[in-house]
Coordinates of C-alpha atoms and ligand atoms in Angstrom, one line a residue:
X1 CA 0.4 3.5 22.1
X2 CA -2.0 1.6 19.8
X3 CA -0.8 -2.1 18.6
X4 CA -2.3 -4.4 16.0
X5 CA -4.8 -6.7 17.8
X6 CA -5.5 -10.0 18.2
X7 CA -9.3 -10.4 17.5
X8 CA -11.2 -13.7 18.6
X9 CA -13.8 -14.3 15.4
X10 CA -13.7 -13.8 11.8
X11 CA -16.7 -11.9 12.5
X12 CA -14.5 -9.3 13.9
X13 CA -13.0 -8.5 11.0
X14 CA -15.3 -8.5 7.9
X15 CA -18.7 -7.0 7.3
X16 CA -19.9 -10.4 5.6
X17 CA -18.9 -13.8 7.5
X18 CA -15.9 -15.1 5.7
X19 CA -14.8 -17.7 7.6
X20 CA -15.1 -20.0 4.9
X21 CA -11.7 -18.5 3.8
X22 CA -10.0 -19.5 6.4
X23 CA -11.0 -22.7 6.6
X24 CA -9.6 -23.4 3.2
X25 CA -6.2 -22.4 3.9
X26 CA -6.1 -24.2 7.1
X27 CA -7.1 -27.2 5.4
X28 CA -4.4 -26.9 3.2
X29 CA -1.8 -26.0 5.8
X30 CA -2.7 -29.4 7.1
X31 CA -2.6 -31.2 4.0
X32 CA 0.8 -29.8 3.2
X33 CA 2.0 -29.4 6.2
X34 CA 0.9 -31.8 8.4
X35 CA -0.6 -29.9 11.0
X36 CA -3.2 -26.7 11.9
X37 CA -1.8 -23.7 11.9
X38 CA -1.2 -22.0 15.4
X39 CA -3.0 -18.3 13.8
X40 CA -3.6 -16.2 10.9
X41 CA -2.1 -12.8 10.1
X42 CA -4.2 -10.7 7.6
X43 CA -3.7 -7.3 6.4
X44 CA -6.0 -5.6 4.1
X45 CA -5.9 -3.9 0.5
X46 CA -6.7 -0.5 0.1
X47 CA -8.3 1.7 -2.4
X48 CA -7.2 5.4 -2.3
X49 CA -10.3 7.9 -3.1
X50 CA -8.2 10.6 -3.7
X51 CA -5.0 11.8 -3.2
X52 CA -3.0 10.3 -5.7
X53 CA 1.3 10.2 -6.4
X54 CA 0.9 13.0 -3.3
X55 CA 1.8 10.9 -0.4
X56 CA 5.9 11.0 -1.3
X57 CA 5.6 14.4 -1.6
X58 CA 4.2 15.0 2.1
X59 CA 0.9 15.6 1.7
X60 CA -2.3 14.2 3.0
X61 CA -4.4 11.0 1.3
X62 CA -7.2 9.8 1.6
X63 CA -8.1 6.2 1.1
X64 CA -10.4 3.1 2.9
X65 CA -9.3 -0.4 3.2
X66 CA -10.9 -3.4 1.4
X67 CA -12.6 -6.2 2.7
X68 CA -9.8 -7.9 0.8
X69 CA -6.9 -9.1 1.9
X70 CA -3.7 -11.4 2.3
X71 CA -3.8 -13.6 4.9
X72 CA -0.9 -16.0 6.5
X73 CA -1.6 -19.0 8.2
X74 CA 1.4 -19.9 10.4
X75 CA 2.5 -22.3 12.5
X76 CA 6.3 -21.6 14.8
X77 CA 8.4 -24.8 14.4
X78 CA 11.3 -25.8 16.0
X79 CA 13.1 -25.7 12.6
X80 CA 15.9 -23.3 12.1
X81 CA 13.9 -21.9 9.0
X82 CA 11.2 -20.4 7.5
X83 CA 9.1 -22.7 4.4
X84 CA 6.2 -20.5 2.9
X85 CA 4.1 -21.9 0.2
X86 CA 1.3 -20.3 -1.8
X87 CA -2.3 -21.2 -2.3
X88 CA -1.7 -20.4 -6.1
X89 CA 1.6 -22.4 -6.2
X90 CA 1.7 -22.3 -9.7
X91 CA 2.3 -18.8 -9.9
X92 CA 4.1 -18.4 -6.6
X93 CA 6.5 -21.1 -6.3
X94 CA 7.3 -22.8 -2.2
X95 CA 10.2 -21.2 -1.1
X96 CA 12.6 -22.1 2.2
X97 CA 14.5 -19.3 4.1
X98 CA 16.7 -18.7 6.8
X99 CA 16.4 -16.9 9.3
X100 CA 18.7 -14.2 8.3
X101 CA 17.3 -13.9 5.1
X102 CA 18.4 -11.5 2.5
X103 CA 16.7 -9.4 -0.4
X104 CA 16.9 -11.5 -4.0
X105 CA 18.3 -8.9 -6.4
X106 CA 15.9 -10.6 -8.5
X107 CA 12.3 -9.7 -8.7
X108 CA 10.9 -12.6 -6.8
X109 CA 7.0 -12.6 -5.4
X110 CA 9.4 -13.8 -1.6
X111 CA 11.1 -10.2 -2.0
X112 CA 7.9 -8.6 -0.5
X113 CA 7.8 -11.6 2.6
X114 CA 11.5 -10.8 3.0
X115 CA 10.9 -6.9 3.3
X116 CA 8.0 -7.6 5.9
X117 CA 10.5 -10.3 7.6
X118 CA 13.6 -8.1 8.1
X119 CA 11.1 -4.8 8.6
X120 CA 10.2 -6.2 12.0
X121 CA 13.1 -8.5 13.1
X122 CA 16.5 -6.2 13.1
X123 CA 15.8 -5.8 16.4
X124 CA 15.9 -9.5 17.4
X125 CA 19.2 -11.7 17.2
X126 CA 19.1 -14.5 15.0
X127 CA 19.9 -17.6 17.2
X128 CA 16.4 -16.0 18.8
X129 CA 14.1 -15.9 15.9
X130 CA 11.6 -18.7 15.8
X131 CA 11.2 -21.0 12.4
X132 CA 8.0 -20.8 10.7
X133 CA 5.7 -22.6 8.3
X134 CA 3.1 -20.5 6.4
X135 CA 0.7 -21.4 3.7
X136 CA -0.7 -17.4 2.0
X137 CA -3.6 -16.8 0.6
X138 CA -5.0 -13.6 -0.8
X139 CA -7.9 -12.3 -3.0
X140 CA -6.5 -9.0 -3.5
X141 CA -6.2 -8.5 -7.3
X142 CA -2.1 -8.3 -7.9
X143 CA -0.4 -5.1 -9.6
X144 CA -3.8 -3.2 -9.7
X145 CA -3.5 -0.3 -7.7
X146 CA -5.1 -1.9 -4.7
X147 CA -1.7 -2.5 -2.7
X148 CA -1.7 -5.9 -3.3
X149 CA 1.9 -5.7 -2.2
X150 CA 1.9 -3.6 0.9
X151 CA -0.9 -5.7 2.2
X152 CA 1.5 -8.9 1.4
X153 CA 4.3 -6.8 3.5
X154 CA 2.3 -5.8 5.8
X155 CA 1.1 -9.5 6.5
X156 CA 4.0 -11.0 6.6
X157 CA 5.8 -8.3 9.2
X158 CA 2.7 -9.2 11.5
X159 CA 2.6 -13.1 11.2
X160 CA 6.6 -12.5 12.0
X161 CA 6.1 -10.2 14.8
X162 CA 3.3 -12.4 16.2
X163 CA 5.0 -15.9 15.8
X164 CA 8.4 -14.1 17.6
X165 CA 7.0 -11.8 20.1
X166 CA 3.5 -12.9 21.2
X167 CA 2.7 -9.3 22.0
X168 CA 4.3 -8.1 25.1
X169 CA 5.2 -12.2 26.3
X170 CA 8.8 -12.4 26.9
X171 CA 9.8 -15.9 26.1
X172 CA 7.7 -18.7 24.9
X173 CA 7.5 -20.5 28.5
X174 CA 5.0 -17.6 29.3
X175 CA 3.3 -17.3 26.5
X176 CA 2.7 -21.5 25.9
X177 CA -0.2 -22.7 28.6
X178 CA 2.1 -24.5 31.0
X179 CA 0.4 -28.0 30.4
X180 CA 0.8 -27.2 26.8
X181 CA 3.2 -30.4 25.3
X182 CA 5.7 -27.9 23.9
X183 CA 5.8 -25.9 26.6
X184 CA 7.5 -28.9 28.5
X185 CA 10.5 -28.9 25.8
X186 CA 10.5 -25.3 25.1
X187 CA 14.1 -24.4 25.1
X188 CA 15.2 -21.9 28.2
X189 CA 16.8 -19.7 25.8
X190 CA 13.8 -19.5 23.6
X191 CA 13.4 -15.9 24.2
X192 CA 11.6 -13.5 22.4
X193 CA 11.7 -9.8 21.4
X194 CA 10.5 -8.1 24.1
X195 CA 10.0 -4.5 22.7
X196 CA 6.5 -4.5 21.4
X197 CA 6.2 -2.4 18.0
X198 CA 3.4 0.1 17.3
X199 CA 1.1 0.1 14.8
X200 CA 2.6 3.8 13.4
X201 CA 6.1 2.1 14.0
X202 CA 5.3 -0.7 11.9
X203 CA 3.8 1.2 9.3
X204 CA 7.0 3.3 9.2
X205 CA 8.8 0.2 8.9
X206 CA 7.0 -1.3 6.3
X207 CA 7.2 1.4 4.2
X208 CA 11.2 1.8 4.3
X209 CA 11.6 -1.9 3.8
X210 CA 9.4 -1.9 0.7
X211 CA 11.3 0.2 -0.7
X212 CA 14.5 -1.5 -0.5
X213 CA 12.4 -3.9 -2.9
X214 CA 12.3 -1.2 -5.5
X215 CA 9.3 1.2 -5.5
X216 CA 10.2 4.5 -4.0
X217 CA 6.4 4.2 -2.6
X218 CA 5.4 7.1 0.4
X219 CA 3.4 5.7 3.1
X220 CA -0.5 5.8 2.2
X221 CA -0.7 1.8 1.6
X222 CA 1.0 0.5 4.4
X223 CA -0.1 3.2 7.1
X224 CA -4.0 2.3 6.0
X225 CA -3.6 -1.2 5.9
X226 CA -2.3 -1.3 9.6
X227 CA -4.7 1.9 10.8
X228 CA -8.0 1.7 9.6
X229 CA -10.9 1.6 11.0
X230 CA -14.1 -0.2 9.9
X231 CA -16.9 1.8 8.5
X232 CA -15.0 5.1 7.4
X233 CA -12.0 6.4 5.5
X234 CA -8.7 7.9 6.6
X235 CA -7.4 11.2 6.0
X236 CA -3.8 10.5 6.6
X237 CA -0.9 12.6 7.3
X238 CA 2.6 11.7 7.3
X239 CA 5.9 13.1 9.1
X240 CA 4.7 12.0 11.8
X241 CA 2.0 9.7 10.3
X242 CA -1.4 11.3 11.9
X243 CA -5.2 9.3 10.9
X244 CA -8.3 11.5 10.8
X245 CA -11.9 9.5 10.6
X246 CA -13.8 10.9 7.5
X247 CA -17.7 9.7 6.9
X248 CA -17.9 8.9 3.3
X249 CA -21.4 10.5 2.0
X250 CA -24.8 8.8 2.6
X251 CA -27.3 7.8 -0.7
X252 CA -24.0 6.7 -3.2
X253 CA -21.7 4.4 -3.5
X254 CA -18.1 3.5 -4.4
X255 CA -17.6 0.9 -7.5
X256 CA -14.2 -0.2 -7.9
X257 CA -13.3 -1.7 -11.2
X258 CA -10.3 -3.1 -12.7
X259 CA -9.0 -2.5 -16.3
X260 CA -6.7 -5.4 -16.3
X261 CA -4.1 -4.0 -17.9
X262 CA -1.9 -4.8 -14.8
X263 CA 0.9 -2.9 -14.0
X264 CA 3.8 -4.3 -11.7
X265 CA 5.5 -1.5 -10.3
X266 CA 8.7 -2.7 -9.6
X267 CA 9.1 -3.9 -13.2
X268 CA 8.7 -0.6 -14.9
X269 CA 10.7 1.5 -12.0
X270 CA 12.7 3.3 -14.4
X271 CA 10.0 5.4 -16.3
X272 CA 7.1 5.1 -14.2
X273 CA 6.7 5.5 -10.6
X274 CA 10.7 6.5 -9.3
X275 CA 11.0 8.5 -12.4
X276 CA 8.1 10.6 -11.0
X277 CA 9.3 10.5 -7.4
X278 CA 12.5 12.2 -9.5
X279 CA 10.8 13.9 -11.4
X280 CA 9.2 15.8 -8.0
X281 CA 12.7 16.3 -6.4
X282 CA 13.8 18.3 -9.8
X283 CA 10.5 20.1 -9.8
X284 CA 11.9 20.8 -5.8
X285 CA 15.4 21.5 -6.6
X286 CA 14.2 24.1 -9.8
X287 CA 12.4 25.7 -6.5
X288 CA 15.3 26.0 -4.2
X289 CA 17.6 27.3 -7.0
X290 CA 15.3 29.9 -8.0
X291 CA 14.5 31.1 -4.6
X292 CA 18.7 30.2 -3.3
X293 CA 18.1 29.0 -0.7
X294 CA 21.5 27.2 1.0
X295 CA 20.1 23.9 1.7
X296 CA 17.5 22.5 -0.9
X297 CA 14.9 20.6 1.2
X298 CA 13.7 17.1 0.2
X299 CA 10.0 17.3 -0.5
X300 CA 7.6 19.4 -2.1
X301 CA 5.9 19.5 0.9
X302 CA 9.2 20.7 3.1
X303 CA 9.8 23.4 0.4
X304 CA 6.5 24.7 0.9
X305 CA 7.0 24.8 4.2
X306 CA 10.3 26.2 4.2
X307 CA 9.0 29.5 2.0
X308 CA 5.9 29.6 4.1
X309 CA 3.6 30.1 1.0
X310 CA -0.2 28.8 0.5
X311 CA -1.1 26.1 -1.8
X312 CA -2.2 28.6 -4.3
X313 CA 1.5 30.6 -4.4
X314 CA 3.3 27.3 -5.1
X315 CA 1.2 27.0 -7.8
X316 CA 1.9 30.6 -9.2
X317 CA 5.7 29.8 -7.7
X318 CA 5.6 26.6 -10.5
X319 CA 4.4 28.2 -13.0
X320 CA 7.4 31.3 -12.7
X321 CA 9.9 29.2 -12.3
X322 CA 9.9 26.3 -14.0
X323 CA 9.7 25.9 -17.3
X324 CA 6.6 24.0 -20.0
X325 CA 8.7 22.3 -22.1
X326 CA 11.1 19.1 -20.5
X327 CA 14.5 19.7 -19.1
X328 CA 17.6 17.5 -20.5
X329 CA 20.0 16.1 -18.0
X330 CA 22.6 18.8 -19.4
X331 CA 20.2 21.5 -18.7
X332 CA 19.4 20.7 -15.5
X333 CA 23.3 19.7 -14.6
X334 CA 23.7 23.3 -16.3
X335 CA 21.7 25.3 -13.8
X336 CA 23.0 23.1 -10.6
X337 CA 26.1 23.4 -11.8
X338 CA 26.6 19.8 -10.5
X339 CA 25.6 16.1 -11.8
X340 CA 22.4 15.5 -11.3
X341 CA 22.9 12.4 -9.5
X342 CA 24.0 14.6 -6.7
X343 CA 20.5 16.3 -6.7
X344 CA 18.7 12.9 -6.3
X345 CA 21.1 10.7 -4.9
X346 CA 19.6 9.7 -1.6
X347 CA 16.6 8.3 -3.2
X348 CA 17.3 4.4 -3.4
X349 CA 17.5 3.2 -6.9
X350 CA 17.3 6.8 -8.7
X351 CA 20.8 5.7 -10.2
X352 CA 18.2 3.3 -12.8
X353 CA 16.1 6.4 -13.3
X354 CA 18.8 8.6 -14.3
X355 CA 20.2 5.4 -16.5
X356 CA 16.9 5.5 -18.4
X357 CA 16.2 9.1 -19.4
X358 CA 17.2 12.1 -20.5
X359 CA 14.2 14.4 -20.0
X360 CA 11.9 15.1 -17.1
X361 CA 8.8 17.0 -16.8
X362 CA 9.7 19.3 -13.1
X363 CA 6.7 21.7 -14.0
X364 CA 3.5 19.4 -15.0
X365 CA 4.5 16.7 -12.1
X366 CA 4.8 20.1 -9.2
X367 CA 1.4 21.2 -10.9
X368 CA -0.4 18.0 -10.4
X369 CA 0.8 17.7 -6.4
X370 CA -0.1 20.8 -5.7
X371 CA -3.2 21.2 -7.2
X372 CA -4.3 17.5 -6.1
X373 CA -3.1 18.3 -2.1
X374 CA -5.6 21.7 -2.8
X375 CA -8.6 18.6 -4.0
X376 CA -7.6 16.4 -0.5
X377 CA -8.4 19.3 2.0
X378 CA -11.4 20.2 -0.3
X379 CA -12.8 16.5 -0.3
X380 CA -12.7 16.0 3.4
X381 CA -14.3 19.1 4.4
X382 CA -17.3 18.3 1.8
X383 CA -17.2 14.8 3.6
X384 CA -17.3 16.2 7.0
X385 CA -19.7 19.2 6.5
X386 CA -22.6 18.4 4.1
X387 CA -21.4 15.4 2.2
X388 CA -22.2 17.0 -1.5
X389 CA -21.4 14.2 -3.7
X390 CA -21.9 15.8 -6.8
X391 CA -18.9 18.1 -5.4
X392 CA -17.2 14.8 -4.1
X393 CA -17.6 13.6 -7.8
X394 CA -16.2 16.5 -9.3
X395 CA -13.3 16.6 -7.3
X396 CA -12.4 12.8 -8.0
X397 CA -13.0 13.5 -11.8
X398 CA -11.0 16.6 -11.9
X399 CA -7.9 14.2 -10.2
X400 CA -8.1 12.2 -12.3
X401 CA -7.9 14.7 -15.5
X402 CA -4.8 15.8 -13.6
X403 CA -3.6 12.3 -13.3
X404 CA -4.0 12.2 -16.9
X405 CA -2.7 15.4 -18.2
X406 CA -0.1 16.3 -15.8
X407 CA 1.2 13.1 -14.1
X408 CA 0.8 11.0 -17.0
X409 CA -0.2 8.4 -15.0
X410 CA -3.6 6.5 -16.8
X411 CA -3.7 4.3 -19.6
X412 CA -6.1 3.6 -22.9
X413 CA -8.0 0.7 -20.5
X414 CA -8.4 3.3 -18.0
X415 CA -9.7 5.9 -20.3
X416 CA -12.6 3.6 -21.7
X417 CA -13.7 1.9 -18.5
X418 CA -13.8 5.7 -16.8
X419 CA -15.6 7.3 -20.0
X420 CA -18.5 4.3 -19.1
X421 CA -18.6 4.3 -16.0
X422 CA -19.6 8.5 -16.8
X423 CA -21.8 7.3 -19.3
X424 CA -23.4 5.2 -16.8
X425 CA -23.9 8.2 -14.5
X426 CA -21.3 8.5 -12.5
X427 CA -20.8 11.6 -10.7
X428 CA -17.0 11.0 -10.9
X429 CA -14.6 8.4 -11.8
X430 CA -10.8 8.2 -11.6
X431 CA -8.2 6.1 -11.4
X432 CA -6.6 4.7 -8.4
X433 CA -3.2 3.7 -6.9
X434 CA -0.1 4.3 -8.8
X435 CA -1.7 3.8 -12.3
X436 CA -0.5 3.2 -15.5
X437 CA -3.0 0.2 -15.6
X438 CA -4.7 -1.4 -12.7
X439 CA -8.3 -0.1 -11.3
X440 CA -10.4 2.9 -11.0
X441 CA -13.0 4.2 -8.3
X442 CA -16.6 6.1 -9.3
X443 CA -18.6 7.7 -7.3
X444 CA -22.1 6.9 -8.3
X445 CA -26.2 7.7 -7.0
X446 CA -27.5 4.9 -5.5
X447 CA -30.3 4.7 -7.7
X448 CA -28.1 5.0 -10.8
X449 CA -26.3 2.1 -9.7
X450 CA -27.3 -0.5 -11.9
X451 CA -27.4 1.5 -14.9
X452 CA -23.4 2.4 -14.4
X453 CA -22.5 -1.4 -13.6
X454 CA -24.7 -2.5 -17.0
X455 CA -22.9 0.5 -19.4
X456 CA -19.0 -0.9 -17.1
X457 CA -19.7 -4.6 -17.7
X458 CA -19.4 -3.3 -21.7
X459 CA -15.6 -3.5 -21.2
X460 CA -15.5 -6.9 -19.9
X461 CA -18.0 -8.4 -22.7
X462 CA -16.1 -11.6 -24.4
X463 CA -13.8 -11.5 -21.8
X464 CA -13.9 -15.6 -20.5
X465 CA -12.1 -15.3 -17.7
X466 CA -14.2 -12.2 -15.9
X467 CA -16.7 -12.7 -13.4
X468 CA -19.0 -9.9 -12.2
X469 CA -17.4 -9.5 -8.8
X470 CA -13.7 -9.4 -9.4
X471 CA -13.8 -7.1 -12.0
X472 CA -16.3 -4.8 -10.6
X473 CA -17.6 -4.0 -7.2
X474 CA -18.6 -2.0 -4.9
X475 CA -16.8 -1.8 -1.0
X476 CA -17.3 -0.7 2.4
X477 CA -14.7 0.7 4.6
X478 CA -13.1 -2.2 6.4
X479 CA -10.8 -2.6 9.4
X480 CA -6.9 -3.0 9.3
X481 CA -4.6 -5.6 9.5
X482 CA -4.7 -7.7 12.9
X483 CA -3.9 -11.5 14.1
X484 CA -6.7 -14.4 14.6
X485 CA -5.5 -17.1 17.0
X486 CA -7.1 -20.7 16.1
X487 CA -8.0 -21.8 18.8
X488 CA -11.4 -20.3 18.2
X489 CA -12.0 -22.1 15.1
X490 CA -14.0 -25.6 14.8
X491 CA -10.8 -28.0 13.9
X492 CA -8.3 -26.0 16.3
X493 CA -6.7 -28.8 19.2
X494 CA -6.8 -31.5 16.3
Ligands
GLA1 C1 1.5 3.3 -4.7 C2 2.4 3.7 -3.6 C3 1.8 4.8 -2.7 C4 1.2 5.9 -3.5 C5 0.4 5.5 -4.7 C6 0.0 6.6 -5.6 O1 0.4 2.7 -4.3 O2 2.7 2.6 -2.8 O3 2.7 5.2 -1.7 O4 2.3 6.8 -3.9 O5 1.1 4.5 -5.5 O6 -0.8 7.5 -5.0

């Protein structure tokens, strides 16, 4: 089994020394809290290369993580609650919670600390959870396709798995150094979880809590923020979630840039992102019908599967049997012969979906997973053969068109900061993460490097609030999420 690790430098973690970062938010643990804090959780963002609105469907993805992330300082207390403040506490306000806290049906920034929370404590009774006090910090841009979120889930499931079960230490006594002043007062029944959690587990878990938050999201964000590796990208496979190493090509580079137009998931549920996760179990159900099968399966994936057809047949299969033109609601309850809420009813929240609209698009949405899963397969071989960029380049250009045209997932922002960053010379540019606003990735020559950033920095011209490098830059693969204990840092025992 492979668990998240506790590393012993910030030099461990990042390419570039960054333990400036941490400094700052333990200085202002202390200053609000009155204290160091005891370690830091951090989990990264990610930025998916390709693969994109597939992952929910079944099929493979293929993203890095960032050297950006959200981290949690944290300190246990012998407080029967949990106080979390932000660095930015303007815009995310200090809350307090218990220690059986619940989802807000309101869409509160706490909601994603709560799903992290309750993703890694059901195990553990309350009267054994351990208070905490955590100050976040995080310089991963918010609601722009980077998982800002899962990496804020993700962190905050690790700084509560770390602060209650030290890793495989069964009660506090053991894991406290004995002449350790607390260790003296540590309450017998101070007991911790003893079951240690993997890092697939908590990646499963991760994603299913998130989802109670609202975004019917598949696994890509969460698995590579716990899973990756420094220095290459993942090719990730879910049901069971499997990781596959790919080199990314020597001689170009990766430029991320965001269009700001941000776009907050969970906000826009109904039309956007669940409407396409229904959207995909009509295009699945359409399928099922035409082919009657008894039992319709869940996933475009599983129905492949289940007909035992290539790629290429489900995409002649899509194009038979499902129509151009949208479906109703009373067409498509028409040729179930039921309510359609009994099509999609075991997807959480598709009750808001069906609220909201009365046509869906079964065919175009099919079209773009399948063809996209085809792009996946083809990118990693390139990667793992000869490394062709201009054939990488074409591949992430042709998702995105697809993106575009079939998933209707870009946006005007989008549109012009792609159509530069191809004026620039980019070999291929597309956008990234869910979509609808938020950032793109380019694949550009080293040598036209420059030129691509001078034509992108166009779209940020008058702009007063831009600076160069978190708008626009480029990344290397970085390593996942993992815990930092403080004792190795300069004002630690203070
Ligand atoms: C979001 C979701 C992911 C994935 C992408 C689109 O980031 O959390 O699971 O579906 O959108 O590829």
């Amino acid at each position: 089994m492979d668990y998240v690790e506790v590393v012993e430098s910030v030099r461990e973690i990042y390419d570039k020394d960054q333990t400036a970062k941490y400094d700052f938010i333990a200085q202002r643990f202390f200053h609000d809290f009155g204290s160091y804090p005891g370690f830091f959780a951090r989990a990264p963002g990610r930025v998916n290369i390709i693969g994109e609105h597939i992952d929910y469907s079944g099929y493979p993805v293929l993203p890095m993580a960032l050297d950006r992330d959200t981290i949690m300082a944290v300190r246990r207390t012998e407080m029967r609650n949990i106080v979390i403040k932000n660095i930015q506490r303007n815009k995310f306000p200090e809350a307090t919670f218990s220690l059986d806290q619940k989802l807000s049906d309101e869409h509160v920034w706490t909601n994603y600390f709560v799903a992290g929370y309750r993703s890694v404590t059901e195990e553990i009774p309350v009267e054994n959870r351990v208070g905490m006090l955590i100050m976040v910090d995080g310089d991963v841009p918010i609601a722009s396709g980077l998982s800002s979120s899962a990496s804020f889930t993700v962190c905050a499931a690790l700084a509560t798995l770390y602060a209650n079960n030290p890793f495989g230490k069964t009660s506090y006594k053991e894991y406290l150094p004995e002449d350790h002043p607390k260790a003296k007062n540590m309450l017998e029944d101070y007991y911790v979880a003893s079951t240690r959690i993997s890092k697939i587990q908590l990646a499963e878990l991760t994603t299913r809590f998130e989802r109670m938050v609202g975004t019917q999201c598949g696994g890509m964000d969460q698995t590579i923020s716990i899973l990756a590796e420094a220095g290459t990208a993942s090719f990730i496979e879910f049901n069971p979630i499997r990781l596959e190493a790919v080199p990314l090509p020597s001689g170009c580079t990766f430029v991320i840039a965001n269009s700001l137009t941000p776009s907050p998931k969970v906000l826009t549920i109904a039309t956007r992102y669940n409407k396409r996760v229904v959207e995909c179990r009509i295009a699945v159900a359409l399928i099922a019908k035409a082919f009657n099968l008894p039992i319709f399966p869940k996933t475009l994936k599983e129905i492949q599967e289940e007909l035992g057809r290539s790629l290429e047949e489900m995409i002649e299969i899509v194009n038979l049997h499902i129509r151009e033109e949208e479906y109703t609601t009373a067409m498509l309850e028409e040729t179930f012969g039921t309510l359609l809420i009994e099509i999609v009813k075991d997807i959480q929240y598709s009750d808001i979906v069906l609220n909201n609209n009365t046509s869906y698009k079964p065919r175009q949405r099919a079209l773009h997973v399948y063809n996209e899963a085809k792009r996946v397969y083809e990118f990693k071989n390139v990667c793992q053969n000869n490394g062709d960029c201009e054939r990488l380049g074409r591949l992430m250009t042709e998702s995105h068109n697809s993106c575009r045209d079939l998933y209707e997932c870009s946006s005007e922002q989008l549109e012009t900061l792609i159509g530069l960053a191809i004026e620039g010379g980019a070999i291929g540019s597309r956008l990234t993460g869910a979509g609808w606003g938020g950032c793109c990735i380019s694949l550009v020559r080293n040598e036209q490097l420059e030129e691509m950033y001078r034509k992108m920095l166009k779209f940020y011209e008058n702009n007063p609030l831009v600076t160069d490098d978190n708008v626009i830059f480029s990344t290397v693969p970085c390593r996942g999420a993992c815990i930092l204990e403080s004792k190795y840092f300069a004002w630690a025992g203070q």
